Coordinates of C-alpha atoms in Angstrom, one line a residue:
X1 CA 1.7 2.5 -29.3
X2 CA 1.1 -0.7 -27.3
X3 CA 0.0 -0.6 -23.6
X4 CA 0.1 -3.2 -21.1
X5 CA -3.5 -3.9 -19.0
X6 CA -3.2 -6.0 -15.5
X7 CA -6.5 -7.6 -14.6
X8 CA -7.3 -9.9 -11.7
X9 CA -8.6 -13.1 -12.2
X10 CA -10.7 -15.3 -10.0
X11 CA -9.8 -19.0 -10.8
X12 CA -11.6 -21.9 -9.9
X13 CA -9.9 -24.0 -7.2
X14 CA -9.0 -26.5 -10.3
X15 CA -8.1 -23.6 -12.3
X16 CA -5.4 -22.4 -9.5
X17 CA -4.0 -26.0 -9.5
X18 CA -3.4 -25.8 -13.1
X19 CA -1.8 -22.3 -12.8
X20 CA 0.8 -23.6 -10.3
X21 CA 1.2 -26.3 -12.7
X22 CA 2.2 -24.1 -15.3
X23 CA 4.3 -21.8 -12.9
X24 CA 6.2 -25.0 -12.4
X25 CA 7.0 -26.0 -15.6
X26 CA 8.1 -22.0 -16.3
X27 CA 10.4 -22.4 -13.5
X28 CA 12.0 -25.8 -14.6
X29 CA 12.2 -25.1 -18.2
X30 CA 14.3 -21.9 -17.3
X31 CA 16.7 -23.4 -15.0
X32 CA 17.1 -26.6 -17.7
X33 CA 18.3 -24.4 -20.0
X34 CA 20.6 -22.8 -17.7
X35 CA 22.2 -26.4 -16.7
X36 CA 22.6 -27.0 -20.1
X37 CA 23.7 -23.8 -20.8
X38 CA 26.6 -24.6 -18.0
X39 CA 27.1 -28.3 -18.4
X40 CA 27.7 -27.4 -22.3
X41 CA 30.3 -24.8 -21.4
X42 CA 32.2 -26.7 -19.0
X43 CA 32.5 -29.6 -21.3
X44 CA 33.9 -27.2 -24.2
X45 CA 36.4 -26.3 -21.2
X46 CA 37.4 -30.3 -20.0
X47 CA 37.9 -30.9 -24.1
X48 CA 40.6 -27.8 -24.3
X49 CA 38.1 -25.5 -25.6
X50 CA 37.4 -27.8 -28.6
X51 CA 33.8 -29.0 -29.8
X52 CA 30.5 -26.9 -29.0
X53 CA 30.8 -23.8 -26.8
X54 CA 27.5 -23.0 -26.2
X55 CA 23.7 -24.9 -26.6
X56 CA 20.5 -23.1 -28.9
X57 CA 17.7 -22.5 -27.3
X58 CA 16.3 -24.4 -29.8
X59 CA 17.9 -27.7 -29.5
X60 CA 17.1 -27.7 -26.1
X61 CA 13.2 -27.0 -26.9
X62 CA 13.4 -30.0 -29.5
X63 CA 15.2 -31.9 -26.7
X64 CA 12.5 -31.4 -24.4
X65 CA 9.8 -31.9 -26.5
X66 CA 10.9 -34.9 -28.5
X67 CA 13.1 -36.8 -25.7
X68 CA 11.8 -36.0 -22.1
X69 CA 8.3 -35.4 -22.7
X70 CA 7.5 -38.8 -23.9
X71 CA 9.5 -40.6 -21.3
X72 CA 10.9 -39.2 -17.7
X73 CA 8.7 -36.0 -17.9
X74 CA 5.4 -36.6 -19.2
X75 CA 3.9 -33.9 -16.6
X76 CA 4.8 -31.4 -19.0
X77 CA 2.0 -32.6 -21.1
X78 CA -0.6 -31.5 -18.7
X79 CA 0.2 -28.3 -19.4
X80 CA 0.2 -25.7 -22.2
X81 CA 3.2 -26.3 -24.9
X82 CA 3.9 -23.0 -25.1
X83 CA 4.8 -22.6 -21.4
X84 CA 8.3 -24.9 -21.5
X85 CA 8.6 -22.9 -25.0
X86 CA 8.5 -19.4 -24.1
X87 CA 10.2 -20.0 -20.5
X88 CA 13.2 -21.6 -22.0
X89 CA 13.0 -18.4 -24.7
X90 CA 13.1 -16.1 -21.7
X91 CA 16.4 -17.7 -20.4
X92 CA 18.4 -17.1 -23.7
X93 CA 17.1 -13.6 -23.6
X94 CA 18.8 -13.1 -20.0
X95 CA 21.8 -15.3 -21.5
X96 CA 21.9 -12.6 -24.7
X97 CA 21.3 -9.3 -22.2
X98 CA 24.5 -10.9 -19.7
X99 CA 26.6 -10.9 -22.9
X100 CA 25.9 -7.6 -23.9
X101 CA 26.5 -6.3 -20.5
X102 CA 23.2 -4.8 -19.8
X103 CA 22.3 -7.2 -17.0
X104 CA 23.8 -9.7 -14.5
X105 CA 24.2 -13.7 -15.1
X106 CA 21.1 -15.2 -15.2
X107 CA 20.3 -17.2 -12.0
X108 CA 17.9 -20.2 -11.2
X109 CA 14.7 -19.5 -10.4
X110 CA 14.2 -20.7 -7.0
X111 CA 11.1 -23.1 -6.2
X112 CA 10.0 -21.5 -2.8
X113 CA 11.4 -17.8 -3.4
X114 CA 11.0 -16.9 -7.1
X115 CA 7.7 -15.6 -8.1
X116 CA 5.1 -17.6 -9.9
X117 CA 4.3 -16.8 -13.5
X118 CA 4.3 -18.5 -16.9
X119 CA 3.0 -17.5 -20.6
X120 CA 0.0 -18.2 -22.2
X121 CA -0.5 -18.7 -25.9
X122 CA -1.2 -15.4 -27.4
X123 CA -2.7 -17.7 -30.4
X124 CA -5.5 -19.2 -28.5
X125 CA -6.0 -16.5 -25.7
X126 CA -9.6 -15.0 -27.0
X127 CA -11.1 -12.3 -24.9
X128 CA -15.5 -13.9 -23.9
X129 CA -17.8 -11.9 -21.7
X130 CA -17.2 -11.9 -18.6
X131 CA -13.5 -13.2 -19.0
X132 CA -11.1 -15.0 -21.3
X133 CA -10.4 -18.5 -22.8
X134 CA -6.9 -20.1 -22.4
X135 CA -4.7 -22.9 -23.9
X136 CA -6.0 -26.0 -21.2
X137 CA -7.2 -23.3 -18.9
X138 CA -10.7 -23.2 -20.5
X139 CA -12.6 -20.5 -19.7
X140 CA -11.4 -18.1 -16.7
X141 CA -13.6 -15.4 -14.7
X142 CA -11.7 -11.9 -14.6
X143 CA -12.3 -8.7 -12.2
X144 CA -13.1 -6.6 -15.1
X145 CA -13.1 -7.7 -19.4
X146 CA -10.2 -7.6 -21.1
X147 CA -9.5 -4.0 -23.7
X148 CA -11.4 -4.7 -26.9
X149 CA -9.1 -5.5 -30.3
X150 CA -9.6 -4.5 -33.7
X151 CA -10.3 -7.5 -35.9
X152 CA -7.1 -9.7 -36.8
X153 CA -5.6 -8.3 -33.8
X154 CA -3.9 -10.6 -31.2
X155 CA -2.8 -9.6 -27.5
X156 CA 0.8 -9.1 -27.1
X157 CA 2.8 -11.4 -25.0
X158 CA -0.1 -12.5 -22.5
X159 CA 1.7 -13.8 -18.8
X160 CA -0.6 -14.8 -16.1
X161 CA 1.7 -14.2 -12.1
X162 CA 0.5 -14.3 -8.4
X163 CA 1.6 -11.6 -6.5
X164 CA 0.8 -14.2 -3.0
X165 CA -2.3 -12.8 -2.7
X166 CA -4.2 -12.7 -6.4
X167 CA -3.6 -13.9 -9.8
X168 CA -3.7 -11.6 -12.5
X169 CA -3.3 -12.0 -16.4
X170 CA -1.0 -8.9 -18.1
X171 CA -1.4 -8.5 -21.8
X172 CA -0.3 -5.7 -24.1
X173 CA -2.4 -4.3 -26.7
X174 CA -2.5 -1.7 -29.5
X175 CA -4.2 1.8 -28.8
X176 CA -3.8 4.8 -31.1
X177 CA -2.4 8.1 -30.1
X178 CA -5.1 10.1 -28.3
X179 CA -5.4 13.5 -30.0
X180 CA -6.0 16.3 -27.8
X181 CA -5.6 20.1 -27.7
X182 CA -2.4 21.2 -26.1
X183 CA -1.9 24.5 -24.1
X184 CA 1.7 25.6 -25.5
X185 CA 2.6 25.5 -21.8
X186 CA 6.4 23.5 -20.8
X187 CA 6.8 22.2 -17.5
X188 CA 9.3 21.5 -16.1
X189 CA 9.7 18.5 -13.2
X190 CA 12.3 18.6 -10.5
X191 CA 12.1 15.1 -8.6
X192 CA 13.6 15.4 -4.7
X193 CA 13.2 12.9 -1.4
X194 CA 11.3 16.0 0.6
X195 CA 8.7 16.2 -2.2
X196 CA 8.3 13.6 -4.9
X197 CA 7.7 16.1 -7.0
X198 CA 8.0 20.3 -7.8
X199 CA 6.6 21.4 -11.1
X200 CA 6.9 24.8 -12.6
X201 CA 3.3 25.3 -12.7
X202 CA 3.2 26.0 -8.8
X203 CA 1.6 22.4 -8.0
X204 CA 4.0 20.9 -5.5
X205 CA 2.9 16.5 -4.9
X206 CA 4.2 15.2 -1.5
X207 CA 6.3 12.2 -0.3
X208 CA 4.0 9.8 0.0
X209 CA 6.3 7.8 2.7
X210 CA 5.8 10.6 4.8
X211 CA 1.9 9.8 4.9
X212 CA 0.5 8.2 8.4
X213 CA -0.7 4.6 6.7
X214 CA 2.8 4.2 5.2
X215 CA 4.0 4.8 8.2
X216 CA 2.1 2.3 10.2
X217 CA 2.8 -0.7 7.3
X218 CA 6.5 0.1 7.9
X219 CA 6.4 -0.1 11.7
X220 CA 4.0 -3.4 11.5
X221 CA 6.2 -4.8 8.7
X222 CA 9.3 -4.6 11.1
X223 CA 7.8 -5.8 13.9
X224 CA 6.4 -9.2 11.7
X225 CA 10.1 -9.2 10.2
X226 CA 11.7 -9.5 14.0
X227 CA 9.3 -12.2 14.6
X228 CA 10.5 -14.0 11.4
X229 CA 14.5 -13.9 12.6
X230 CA 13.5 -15.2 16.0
X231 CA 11.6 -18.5 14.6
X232 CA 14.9 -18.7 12.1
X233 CA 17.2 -18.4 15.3
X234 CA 15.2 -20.9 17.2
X235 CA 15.6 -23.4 14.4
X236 CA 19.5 -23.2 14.1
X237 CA 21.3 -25.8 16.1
X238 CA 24.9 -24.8 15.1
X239 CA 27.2 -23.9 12.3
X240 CA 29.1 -25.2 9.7
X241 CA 32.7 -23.7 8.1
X242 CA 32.8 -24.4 4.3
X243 CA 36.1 -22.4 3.1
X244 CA 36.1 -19.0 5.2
X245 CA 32.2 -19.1 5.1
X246 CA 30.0 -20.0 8.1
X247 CA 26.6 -21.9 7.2
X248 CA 23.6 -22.3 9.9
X249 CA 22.5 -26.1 10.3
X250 CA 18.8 -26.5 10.6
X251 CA 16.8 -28.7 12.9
X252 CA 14.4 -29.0 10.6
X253 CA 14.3 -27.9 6.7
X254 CA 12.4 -24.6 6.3
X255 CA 10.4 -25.2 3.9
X256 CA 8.7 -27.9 6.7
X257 CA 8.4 -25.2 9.1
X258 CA 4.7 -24.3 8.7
X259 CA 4.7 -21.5 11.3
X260 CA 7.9 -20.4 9.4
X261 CA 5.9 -20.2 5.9
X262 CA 3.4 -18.7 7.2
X263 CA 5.3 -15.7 8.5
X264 CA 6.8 -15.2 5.5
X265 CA 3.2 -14.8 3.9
X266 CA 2.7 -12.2 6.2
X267 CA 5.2 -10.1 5.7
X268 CA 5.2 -10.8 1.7
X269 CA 2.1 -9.4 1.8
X270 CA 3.0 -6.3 3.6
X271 CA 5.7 -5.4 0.9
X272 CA 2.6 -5.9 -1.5
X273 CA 0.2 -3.2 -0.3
X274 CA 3.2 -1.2 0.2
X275 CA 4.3 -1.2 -3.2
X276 CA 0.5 -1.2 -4.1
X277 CA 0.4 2.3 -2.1
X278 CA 3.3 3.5 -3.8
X279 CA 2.6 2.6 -6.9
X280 CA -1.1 3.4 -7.1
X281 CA 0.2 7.7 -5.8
X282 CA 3.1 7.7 -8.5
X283 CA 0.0 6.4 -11.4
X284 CA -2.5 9.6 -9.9
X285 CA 0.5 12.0 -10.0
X286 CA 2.1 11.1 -13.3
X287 CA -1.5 11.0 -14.8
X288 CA -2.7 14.6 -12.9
X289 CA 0.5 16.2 -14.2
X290 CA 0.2 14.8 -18.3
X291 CA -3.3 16.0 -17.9
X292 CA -3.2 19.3 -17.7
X293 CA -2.2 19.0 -21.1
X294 CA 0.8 21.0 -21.5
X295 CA 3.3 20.7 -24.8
X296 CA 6.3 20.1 -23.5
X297 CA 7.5 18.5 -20.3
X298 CA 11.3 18.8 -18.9
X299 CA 13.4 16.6 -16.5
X300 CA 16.6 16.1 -15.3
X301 CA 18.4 12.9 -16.4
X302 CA 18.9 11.3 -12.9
X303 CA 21.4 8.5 -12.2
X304 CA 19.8 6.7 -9.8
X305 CA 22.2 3.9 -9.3
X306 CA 25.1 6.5 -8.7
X307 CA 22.2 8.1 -6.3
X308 CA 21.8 4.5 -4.6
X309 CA 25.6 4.7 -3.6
X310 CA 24.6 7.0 -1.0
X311 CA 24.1 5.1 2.4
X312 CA 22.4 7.7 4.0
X313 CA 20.4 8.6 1.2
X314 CA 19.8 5.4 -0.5
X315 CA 16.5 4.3 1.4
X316 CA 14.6 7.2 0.9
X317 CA 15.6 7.4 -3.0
X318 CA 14.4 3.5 -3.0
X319 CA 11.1 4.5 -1.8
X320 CA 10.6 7.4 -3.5
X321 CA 10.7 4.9 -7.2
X322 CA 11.9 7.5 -9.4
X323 CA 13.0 5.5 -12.6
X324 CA 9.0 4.3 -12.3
X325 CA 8.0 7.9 -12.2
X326 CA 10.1 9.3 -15.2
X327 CA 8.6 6.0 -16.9
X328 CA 4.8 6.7 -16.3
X329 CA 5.7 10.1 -17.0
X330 CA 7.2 8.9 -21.1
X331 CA 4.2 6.1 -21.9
X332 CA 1.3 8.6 -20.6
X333 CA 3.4 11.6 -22.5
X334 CA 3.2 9.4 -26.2
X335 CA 0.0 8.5 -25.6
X336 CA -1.0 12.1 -25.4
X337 CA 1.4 13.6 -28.5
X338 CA 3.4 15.9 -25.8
X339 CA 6.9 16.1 -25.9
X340 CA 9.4 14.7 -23.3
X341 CA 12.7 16.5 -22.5
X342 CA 15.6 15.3 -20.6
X343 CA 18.0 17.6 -19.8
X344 CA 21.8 16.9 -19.1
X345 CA 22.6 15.1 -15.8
X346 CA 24.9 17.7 -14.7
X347 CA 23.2 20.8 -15.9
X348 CA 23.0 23.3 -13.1
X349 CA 19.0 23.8 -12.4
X350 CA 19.7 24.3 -9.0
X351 CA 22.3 26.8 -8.8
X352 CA 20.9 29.0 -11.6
X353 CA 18.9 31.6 -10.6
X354 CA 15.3 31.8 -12.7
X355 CA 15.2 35.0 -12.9
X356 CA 18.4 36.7 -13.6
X357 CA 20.2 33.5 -15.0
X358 CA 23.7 34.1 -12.5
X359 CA 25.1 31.2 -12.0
X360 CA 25.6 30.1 -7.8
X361 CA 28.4 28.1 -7.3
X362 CA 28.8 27.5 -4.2
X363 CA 25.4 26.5 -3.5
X364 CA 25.2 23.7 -0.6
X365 CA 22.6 21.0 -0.4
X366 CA 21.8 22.3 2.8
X367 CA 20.7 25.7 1.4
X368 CA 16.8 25.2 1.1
X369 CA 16.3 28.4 0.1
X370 CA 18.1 29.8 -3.5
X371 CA 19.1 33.6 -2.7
X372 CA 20.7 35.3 -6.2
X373 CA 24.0 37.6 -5.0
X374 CA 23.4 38.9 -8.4
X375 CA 19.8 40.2 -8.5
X376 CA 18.3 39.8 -4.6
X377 CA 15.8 37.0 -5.7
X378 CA 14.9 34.9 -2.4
X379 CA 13.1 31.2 -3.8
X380 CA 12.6 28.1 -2.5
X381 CA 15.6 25.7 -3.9
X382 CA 13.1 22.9 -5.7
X383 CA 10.9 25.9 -7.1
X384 CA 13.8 27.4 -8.7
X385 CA 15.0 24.2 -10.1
X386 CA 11.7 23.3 -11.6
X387 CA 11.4 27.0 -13.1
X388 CA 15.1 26.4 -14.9
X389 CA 13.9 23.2 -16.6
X390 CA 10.9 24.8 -17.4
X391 CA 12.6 27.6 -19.5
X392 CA 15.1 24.8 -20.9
X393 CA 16.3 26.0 -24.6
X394 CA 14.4 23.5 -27.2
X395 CA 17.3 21.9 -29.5

């Protein structure tokens, strides 16, 4: 199966300078291709939808390459060839997904908001002690060395992205299944915004929201966040009516507004360690629970985006980054041979009683408790649910 390892780096000052350059030319490459993308189109529209509908991704590469390079744009040369390649690659993949209807239009990538990131040639990326050696990166220092290969094995779609803090490079490489002895046991997971999780096995992992250093980051962040819409208001000097829309008009442009930038640092790095928190709990849970080695594990099949609907619930379900934890929960599951289960979104774990198997239809989702009119049993609600999915018929 192929994994995906994030290591920090720790770039020279030059080194950084180049990275940004490379970030650049990711982010320009993509939106060229989307202006071509539109200018093509709109041009097939103004001839009466006669000529060429759509540009290749290719013709636009060759474009780039051959034309611009070697006259208006010959900054792309100071960095990699493969970074204009793959970025403009990575735009008719969002172009492709739009069409098929699994994502929205692609957008540009802005030059102050958009994150920074660009591809590195998996061809010359070669793993030395100590670090790595990149296409006109040279040599690079890294936090910890990257996984070993097997010989005539190359790393899989190598990026290097700044998170505003550190830069990190994220490869994906090839590890074998790791065989293990399994305990026959099934478990069966029932996700909620009280707990994160309930498992059949009795072990019940808290809301890590609910912790105090959460908590604090939250109240900090939305104290730094007011600070930000004050120094946004004090730069506003009136408003503007395009159509039925209102626009502010700036004194001066944000992006000159040092005090401004520097705010926004702040708080970017407070949704950092907050994710970093989060992120870092859901990895020691999912990896606790595949650990214990059990054969088969059971979940519901949530819709999350129906969940997100919910105003009053929508928050807390954001927070609590289920899609990530039924996605930790399938990789670590391959890795370790044990078999995955999800059951039907509307199959009734909670108002099935685990030990009699009476059905409770008019169970509310205020009841915390499950009590069976059929056979007396008093459970918790969550416990209950877990112990249904547990006992799940195999197909």
């Amino acid at each position: 199966m192929l994994l995906s390892k994030k290591i920090r780096l720790k770039p020279t000052p030059e080194q950084e300078i180049v990275f940004r350059k490379s970030a650049g030319v990711a982010r320009w490459a993509y939106n060229y291709f989307l202006s071509e993308k539109e200018r093509v189109y709109q041009e097939y529209l103004a001839n009466g939808k006669t000529g060429a509908k759509s540009v290749s991704e290719g013709t636009v590469r060759k474009y780039i390459n051959n034309v611009l390079k070697k006259t208006t744009h010959t900054w792309l040369s100071e960095v990699g060839n493969n970074v204009m390649k793959q970025a403009v690659k990575d735009a008719n993949t969002a172009f492709q997904s739009y069409f098929k209807g699994f994502s929205d239009k692609p957008r540009y990538k802005s030059k102050h908001k958009s994150k920074l990131s660009f591809y590195v040639n998996y061809e010359s990326l070669s793993r030395k002690n100590g670090g790595f050696h990149g296409e006109k990166i040279g040599f690079v220092k890294t936090s910890e060395p990257l996984p070993k290969l097997k010989k005539g094995e190359k790393y899989s779609n190598p990026h290097i992205s700044f998170d505003g803090n550190y830069w990190y490079l994220t490869v994906g490489y090839e590890v074998s299944e790791t065989k293990c002895e399994l305990t026959g046991e099934s478990i069966g997971i029932d996700l909620g915004i009280k707990d994160l999780a309930i498992c059949s096995n009795g072990k019940t992992y808290q809301n890590i929201n609910n912790s105090h250093e959460i908590r604090r980051l939250e109240k900090v962040l939305k104290r730094e966040q007011r600070k930000l819409s004050r120094m946004l208001e004090q730069n506003i000097s009136g408003y503007r009516t395009v159509g039925d829309k209102r626009f502010p008009v700036f004194i001066r442009p944000l992006y000159e507004c040092k005090n401004f930038q520097k705010q926004k640092k702040i708080i970017k790095l407070l949704y950092r360690k907050l994710a970093n928190i989060r992120n870092n709990y859901l990895h020691q849970t999912t990896a606790e629970i595949v650990k214990t080695k059990p054969s088969r594990i059971v979940m519901e099949t949530l819709n999350v985006k129906g969940m997100m609907k919910n105003k009053h619930l929508a928050k807390a379900i954001q927070k609590q980054k289920f899609y990530e934890f039924k996605r930790q929960i399938a990789y670590k599951c391959q890795r370790y041979d044990i078999v995955l289960v999800e059951v039907p979104t509307f199959y009734p774990s909670s108002k099935t009683c685990s030990c009699c198997g009476n059905v409770k239809k008019d169970l509310k989702l205020s009841d915390r408790v499950y009590r069976c009119n059929h056979c007396g049993l008093a459970i918790d609600r969550d416990f209950n649910a877990s112990l249904n999915l547990a006992n799940y018929p195999s197909v």
